[in-house]
PDB file of C-alpha atoms and ligand atoms in Angstrom:
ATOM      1  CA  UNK G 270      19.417  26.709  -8.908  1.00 96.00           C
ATOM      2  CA  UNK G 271      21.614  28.905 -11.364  1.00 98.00           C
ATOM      3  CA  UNK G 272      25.091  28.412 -12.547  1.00 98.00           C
ATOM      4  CA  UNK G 273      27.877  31.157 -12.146  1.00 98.00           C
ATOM      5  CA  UNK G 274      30.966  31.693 -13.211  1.00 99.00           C
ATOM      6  CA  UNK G 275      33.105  33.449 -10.444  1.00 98.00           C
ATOM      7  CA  UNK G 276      36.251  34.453 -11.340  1.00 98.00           C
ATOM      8  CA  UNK G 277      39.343  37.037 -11.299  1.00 98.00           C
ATOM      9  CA  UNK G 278      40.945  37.930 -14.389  1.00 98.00           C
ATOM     10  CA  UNK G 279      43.607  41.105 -15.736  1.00 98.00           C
ATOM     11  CA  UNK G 280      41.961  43.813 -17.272  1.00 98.00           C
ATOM     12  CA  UNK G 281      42.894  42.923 -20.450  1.00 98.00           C
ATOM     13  CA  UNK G 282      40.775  39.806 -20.356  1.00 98.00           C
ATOM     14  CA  UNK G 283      42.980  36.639 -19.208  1.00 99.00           C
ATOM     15  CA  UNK G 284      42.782  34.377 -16.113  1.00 98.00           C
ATOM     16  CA  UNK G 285      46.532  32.724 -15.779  1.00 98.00           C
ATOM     17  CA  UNK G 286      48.875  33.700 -18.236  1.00 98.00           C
ATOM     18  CA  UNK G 287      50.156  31.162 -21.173  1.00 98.00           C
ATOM     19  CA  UNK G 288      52.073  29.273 -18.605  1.00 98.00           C
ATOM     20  CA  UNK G 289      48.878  28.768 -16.508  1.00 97.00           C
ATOM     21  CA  UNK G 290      50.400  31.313 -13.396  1.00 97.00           C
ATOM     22  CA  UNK G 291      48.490  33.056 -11.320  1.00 97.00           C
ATOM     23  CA  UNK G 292      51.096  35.131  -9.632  1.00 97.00           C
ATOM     24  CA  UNK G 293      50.004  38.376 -10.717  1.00 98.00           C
ATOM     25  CA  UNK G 294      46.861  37.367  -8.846  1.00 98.00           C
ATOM     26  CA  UNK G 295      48.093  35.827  -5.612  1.00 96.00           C
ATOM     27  CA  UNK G 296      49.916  39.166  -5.239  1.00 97.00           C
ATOM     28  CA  UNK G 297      46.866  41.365  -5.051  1.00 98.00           C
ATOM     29  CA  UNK G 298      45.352  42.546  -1.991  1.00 98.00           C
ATOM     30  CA  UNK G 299      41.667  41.542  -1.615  1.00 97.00           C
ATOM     31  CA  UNK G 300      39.180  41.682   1.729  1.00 97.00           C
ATOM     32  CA  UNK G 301      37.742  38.782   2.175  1.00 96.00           C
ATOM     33  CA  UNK G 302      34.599  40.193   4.386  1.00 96.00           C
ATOM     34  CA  UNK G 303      34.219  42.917   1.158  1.00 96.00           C
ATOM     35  CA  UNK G 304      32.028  43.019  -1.452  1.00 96.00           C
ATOM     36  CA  UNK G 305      31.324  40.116  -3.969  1.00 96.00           C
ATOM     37  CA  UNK G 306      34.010  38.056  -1.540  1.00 95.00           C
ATOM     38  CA  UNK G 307      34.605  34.437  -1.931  1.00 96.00           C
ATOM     39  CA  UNK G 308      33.951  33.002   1.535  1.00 96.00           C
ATOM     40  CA  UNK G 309      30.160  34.302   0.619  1.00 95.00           C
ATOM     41  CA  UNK G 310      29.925  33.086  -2.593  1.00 97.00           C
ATOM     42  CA  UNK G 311      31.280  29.379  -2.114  1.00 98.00           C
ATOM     43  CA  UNK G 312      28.576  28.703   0.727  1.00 97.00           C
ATOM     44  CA  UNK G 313      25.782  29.197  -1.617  1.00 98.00           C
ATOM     45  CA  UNK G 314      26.968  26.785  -4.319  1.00 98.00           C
ATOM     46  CA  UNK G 315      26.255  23.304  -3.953  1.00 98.00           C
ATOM     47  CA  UNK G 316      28.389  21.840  -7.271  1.00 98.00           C
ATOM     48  CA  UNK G 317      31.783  22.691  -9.056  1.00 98.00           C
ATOM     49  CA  UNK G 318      32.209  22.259 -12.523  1.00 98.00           C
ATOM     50  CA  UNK G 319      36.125  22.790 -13.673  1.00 98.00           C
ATOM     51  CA  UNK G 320      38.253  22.363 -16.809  1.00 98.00           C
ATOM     52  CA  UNK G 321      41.550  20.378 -16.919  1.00 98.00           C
ATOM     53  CA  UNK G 322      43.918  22.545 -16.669  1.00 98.00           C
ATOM     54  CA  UNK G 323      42.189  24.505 -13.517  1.00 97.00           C
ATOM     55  CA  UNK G 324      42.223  20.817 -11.436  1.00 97.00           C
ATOM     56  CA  UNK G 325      45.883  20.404 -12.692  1.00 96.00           C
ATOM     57  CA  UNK G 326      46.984  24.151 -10.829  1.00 95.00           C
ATOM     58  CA  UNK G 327      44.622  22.982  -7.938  1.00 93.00           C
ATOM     59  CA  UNK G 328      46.665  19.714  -7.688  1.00 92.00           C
ATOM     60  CA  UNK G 329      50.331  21.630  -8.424  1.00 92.00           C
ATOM     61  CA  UNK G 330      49.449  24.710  -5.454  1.00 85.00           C
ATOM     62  CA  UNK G 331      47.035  22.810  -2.785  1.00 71.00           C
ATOM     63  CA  UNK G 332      48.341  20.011  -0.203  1.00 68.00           C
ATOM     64  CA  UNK G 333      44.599  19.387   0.295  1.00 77.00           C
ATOM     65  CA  UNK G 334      41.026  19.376  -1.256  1.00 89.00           C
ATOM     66  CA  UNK G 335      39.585  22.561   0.429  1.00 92.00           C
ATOM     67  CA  UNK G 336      35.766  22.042  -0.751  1.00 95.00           C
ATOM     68  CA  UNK G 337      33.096  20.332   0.457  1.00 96.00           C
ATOM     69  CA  UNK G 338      30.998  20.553  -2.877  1.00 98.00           C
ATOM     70  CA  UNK G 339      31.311  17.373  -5.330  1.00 98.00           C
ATOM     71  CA  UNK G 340      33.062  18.807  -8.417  1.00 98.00           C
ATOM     72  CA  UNK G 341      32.915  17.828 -11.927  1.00 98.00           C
ATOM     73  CA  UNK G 342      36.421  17.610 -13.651  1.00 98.00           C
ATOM     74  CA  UNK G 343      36.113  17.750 -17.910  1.00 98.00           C
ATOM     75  CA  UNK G 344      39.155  16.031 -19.143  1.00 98.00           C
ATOM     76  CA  UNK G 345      39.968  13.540 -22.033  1.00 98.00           C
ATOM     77  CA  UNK G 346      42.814  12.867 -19.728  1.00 98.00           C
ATOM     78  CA  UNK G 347      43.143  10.214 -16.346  1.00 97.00           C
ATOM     79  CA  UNK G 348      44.503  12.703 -14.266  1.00 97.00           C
ATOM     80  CA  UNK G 349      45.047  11.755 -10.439  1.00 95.00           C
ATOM     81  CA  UNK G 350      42.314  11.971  -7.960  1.00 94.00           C
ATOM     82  CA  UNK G 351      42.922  14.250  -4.371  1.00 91.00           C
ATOM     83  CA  UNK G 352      42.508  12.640  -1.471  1.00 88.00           C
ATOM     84  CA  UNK G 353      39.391  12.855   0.337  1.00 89.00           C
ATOM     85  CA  UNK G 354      37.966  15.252  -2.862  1.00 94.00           C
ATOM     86  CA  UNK G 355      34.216  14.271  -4.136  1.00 97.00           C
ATOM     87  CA  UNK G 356      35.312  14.623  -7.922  1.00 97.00           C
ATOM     88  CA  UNK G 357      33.322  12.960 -10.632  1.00 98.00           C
ATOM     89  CA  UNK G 358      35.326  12.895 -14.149  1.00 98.00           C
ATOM     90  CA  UNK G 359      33.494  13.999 -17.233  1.00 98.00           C
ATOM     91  CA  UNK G 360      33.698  14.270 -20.824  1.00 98.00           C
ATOM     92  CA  UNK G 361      32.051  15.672 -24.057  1.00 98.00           C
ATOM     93  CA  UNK G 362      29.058  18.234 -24.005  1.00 98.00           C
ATOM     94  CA  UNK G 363      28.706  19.508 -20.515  1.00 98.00           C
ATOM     95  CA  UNK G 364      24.427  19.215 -21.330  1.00 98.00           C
ATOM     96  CA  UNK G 365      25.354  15.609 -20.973  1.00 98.00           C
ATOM     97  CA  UNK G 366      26.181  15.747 -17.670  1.00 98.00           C
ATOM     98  CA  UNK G 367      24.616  19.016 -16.590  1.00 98.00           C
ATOM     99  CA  UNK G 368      21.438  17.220 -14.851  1.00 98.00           C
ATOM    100  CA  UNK G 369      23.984  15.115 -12.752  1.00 98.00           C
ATOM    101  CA  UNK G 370      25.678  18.093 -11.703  1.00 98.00           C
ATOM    102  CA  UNK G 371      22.300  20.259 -10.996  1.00 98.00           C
ATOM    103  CA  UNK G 372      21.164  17.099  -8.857  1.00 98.00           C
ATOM    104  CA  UNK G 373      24.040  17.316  -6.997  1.00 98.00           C
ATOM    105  CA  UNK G 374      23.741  20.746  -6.752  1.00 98.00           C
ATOM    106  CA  UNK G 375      20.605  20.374  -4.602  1.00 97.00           C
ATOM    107  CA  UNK G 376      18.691  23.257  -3.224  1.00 97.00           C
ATOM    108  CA  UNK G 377      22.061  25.447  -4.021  1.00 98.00           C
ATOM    109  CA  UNK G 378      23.911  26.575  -7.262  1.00 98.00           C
ATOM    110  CA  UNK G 379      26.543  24.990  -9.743  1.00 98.00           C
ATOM    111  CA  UNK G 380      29.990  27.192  -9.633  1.00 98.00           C
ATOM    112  CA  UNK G 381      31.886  27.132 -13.051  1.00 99.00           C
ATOM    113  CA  UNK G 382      35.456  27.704 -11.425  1.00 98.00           C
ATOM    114  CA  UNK G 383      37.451  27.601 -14.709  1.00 97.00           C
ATOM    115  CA  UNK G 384      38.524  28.092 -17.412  1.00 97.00           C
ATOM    116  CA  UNK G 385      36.934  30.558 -19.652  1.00 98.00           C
ATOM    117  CA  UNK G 386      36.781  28.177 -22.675  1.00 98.00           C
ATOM    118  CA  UNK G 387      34.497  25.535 -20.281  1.00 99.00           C
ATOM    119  CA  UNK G 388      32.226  29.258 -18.882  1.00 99.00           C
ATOM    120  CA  UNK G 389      31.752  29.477 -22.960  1.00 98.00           C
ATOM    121  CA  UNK G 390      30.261  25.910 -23.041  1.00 98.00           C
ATOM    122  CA  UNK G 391      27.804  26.097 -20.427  1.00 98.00           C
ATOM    123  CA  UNK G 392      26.624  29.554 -22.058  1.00 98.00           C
ATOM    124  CA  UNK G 393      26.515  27.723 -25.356  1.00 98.00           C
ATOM    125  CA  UNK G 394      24.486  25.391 -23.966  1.00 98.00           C
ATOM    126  CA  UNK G 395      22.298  28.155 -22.583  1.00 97.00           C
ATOM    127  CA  UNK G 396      23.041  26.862 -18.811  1.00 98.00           C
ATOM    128  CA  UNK G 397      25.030  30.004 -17.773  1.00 98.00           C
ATOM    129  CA  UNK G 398      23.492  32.572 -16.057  1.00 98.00           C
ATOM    130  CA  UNK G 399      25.954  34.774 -14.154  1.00 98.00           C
ATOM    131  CA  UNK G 400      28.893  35.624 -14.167  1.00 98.00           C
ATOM    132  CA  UNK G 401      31.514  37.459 -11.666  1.00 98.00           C
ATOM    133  CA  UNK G 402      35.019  38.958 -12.454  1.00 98.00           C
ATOM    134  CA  UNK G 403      37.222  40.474 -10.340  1.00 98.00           C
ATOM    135  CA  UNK G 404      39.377  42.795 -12.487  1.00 98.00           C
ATOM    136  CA  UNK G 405      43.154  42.955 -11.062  1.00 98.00           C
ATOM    137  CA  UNK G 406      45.075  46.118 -12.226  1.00 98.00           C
ATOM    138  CA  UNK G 407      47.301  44.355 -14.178  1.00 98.00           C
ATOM    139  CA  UNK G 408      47.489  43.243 -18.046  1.00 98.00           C
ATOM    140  CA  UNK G 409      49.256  40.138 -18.881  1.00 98.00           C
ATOM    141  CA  UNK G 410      49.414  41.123 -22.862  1.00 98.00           C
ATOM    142  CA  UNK G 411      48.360  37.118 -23.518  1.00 98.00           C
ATOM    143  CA  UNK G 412      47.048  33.892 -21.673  1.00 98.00           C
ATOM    144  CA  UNK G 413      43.839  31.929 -21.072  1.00 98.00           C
ATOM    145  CA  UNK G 414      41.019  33.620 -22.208  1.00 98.00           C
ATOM    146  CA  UNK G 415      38.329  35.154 -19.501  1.00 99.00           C
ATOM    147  CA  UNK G 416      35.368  34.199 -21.679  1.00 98.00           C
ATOM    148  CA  UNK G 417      36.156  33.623 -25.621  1.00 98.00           C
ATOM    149  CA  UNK G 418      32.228  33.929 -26.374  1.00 98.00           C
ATOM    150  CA  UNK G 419      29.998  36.660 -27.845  1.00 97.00           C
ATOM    151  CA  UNK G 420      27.019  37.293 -25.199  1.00 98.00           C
ATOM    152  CA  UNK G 421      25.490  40.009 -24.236  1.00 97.00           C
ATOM    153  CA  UNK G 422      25.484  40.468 -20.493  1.00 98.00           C
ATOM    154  CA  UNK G 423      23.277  42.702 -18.020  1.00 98.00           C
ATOM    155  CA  UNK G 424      25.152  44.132 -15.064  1.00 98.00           C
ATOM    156  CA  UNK G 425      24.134  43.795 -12.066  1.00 98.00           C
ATOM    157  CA  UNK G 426      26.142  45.031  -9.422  1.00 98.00           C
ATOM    158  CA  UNK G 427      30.305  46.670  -9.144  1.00 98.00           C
ATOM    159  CA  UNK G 428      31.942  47.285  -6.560  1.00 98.00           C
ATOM    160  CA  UNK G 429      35.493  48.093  -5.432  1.00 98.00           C
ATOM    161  CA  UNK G 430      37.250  45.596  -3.044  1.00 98.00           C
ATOM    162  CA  UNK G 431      40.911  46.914  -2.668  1.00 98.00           C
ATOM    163  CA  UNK G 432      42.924  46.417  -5.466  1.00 98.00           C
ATOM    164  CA  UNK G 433      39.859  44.812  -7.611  1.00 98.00           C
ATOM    165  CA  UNK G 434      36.971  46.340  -9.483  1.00 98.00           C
ATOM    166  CA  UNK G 435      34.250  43.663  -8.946  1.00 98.00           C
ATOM    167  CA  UNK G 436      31.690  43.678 -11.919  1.00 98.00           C
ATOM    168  CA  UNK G 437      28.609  41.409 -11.016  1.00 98.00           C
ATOM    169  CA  UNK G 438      26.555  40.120 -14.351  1.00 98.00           C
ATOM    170  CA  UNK G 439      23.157  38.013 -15.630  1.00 98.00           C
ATOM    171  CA  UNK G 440      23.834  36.439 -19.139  1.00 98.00           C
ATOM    172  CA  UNK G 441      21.031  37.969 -21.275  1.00 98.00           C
ATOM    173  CA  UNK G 442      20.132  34.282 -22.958  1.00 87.00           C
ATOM    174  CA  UNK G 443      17.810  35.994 -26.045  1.00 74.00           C
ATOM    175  CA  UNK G 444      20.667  37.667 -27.994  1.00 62.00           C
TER     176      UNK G 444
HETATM  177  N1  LIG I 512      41.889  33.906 -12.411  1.00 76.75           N
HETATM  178  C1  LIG I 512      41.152  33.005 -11.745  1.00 76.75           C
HETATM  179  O1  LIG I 512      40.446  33.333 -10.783  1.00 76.75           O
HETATM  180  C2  LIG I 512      41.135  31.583 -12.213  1.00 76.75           C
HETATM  181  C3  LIG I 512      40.057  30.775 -11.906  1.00 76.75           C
HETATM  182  C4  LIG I 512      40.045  29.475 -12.370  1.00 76.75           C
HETATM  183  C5  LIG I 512      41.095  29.009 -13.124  1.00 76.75           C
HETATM  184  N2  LIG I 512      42.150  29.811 -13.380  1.00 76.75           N
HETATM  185  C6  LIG I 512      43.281  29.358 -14.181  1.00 76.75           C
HETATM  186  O2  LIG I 512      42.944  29.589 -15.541  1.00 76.75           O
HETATM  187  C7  LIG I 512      43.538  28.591 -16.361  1.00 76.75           C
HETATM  188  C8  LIG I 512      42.452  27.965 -17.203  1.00 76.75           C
HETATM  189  O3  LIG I 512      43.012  27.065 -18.084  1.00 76.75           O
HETATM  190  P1  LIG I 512      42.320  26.719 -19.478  1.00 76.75           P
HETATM  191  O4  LIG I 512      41.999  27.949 -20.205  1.00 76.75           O
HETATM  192  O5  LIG I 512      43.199  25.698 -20.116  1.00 76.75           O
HETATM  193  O6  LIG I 512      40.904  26.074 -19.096  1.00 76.75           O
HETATM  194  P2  LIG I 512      40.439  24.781 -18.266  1.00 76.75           P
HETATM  195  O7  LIG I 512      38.973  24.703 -18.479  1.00 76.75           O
HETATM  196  O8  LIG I 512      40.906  24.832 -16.872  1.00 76.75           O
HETATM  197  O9  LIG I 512      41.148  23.529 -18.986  1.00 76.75           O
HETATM  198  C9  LIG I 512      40.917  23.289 -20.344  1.00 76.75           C
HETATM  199  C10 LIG I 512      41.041  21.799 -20.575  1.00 76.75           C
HETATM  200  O10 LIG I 512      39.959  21.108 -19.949  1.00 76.75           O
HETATM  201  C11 LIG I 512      39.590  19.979 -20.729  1.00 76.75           C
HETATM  202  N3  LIG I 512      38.216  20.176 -21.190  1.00 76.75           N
HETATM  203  C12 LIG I 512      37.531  21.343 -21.318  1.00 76.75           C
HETATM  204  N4  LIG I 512      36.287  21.118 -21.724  1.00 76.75           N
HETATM  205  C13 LIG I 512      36.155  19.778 -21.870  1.00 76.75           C
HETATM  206  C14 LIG I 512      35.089  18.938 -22.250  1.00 76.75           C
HETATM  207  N5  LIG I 512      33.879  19.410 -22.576  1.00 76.75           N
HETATM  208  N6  LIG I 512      35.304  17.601 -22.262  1.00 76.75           N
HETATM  209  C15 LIG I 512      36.506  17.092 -21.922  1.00 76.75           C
HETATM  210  N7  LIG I 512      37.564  17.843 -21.553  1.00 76.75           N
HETATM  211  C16 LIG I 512      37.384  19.175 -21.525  1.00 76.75           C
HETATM  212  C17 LIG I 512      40.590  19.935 -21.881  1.00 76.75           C
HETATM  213  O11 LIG I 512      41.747  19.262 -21.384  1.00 76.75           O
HETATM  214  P3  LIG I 512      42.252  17.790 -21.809  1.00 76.75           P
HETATM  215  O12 LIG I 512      41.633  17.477 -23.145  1.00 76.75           O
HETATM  216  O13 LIG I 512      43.730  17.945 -21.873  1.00 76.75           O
HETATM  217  O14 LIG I 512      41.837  16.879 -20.740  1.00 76.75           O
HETATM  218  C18 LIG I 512      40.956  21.390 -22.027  1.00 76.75           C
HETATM  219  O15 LIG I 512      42.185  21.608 -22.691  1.00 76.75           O
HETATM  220  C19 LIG I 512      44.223  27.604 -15.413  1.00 76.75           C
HETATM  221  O16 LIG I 512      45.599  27.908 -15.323  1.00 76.75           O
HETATM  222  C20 LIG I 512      43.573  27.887 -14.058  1.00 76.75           C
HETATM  223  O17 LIG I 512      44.426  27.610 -12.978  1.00 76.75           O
HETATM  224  C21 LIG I 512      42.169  31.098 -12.972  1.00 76.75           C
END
């Protein structure tokens, strides 16, 4: 069991601008049978971890809960609960809850969906070990962070699936 952080971000380094938009995502082409897709990735994990602001676009775009995984939500905040969604609401050092969440997690891995800031716990807790960007041609000039952390990575894998260069890491944990 190893926790990743998948994830598409501009190539200047932010995943939704200051506004928290992700249209200069949604408008990128992307095969989902290509490499480093989604539909791949999500069967393997068996827990989501998620910051705030992430559930709060999830709740503002989606009519419906589309995963199956139970999903940790960190927020100070009582923000409302999607129907038929296995979401347990956390707060404080994510080691706190991290053995829940690996429990859950099974025989499969944790996904950190978002955002960065909440990736940068986890690796400061030394409980990250990969992580996945796809890079969209496009710079937003400002917005929330990809990863505001100093680590040293190892990469692992790229690829090119259509408009995205997809850059496939292992956090190096002995910096
Ligand atoms: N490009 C992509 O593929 C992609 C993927 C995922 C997300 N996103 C987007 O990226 C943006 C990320 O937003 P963000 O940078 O604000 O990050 P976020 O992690 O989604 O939300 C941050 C908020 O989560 C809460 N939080 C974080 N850690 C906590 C902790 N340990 N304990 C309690 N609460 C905690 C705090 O909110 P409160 O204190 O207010 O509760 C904090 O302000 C969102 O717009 C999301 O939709 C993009």
């Amino acid at each position: 069991m190893i926790t990743h952080f998948y994830t598409a971000s501009s190539l200047d380094g932010f995943i939704a601008t200051p506004e928290h938009s992700l249209d200069w995502l949604l408008k990128q082409d992307f095969d989902l049978q290509g490499p480093m897709a989604y539909p791949d990735f999500i069967t393997r994990m068996g827990a989501l971890a998620m910051g705030a602001s992430t559930y709060e676009w999830i709740l503002r775009q989606q009519e419906s809960w589309e995963y199956t995984q139970p999903a940790w939500v960190f927020t100070h905040r009582d923000l409302p609960v999607i129907d038929g969604a296995d979401l347990r609401f956390a707060r404080g050092p994510v080691a706190d809850v991290f053995g829940d969440i690996a429990d859950a997690a099974g025989d499969k891995d944790i996904w950190v969906v978002g955002g960065g800031d909440l990736a940068g716990q986890f690796a400061d807790a030394g409980l990250l070990d990969e992580v996945w960007v796809q890079f969209a041609p496009v710079t937003l000039g400002s917005g929330r962070p990809l990863l505001p952390r100093a680590l040293d990575l190892e990469l692992l894998e790229v690829a090119r699936n259509r408009d995205f260069v997809c850059a496939h890491h292992r956090v190096l944990k002995d910096r």
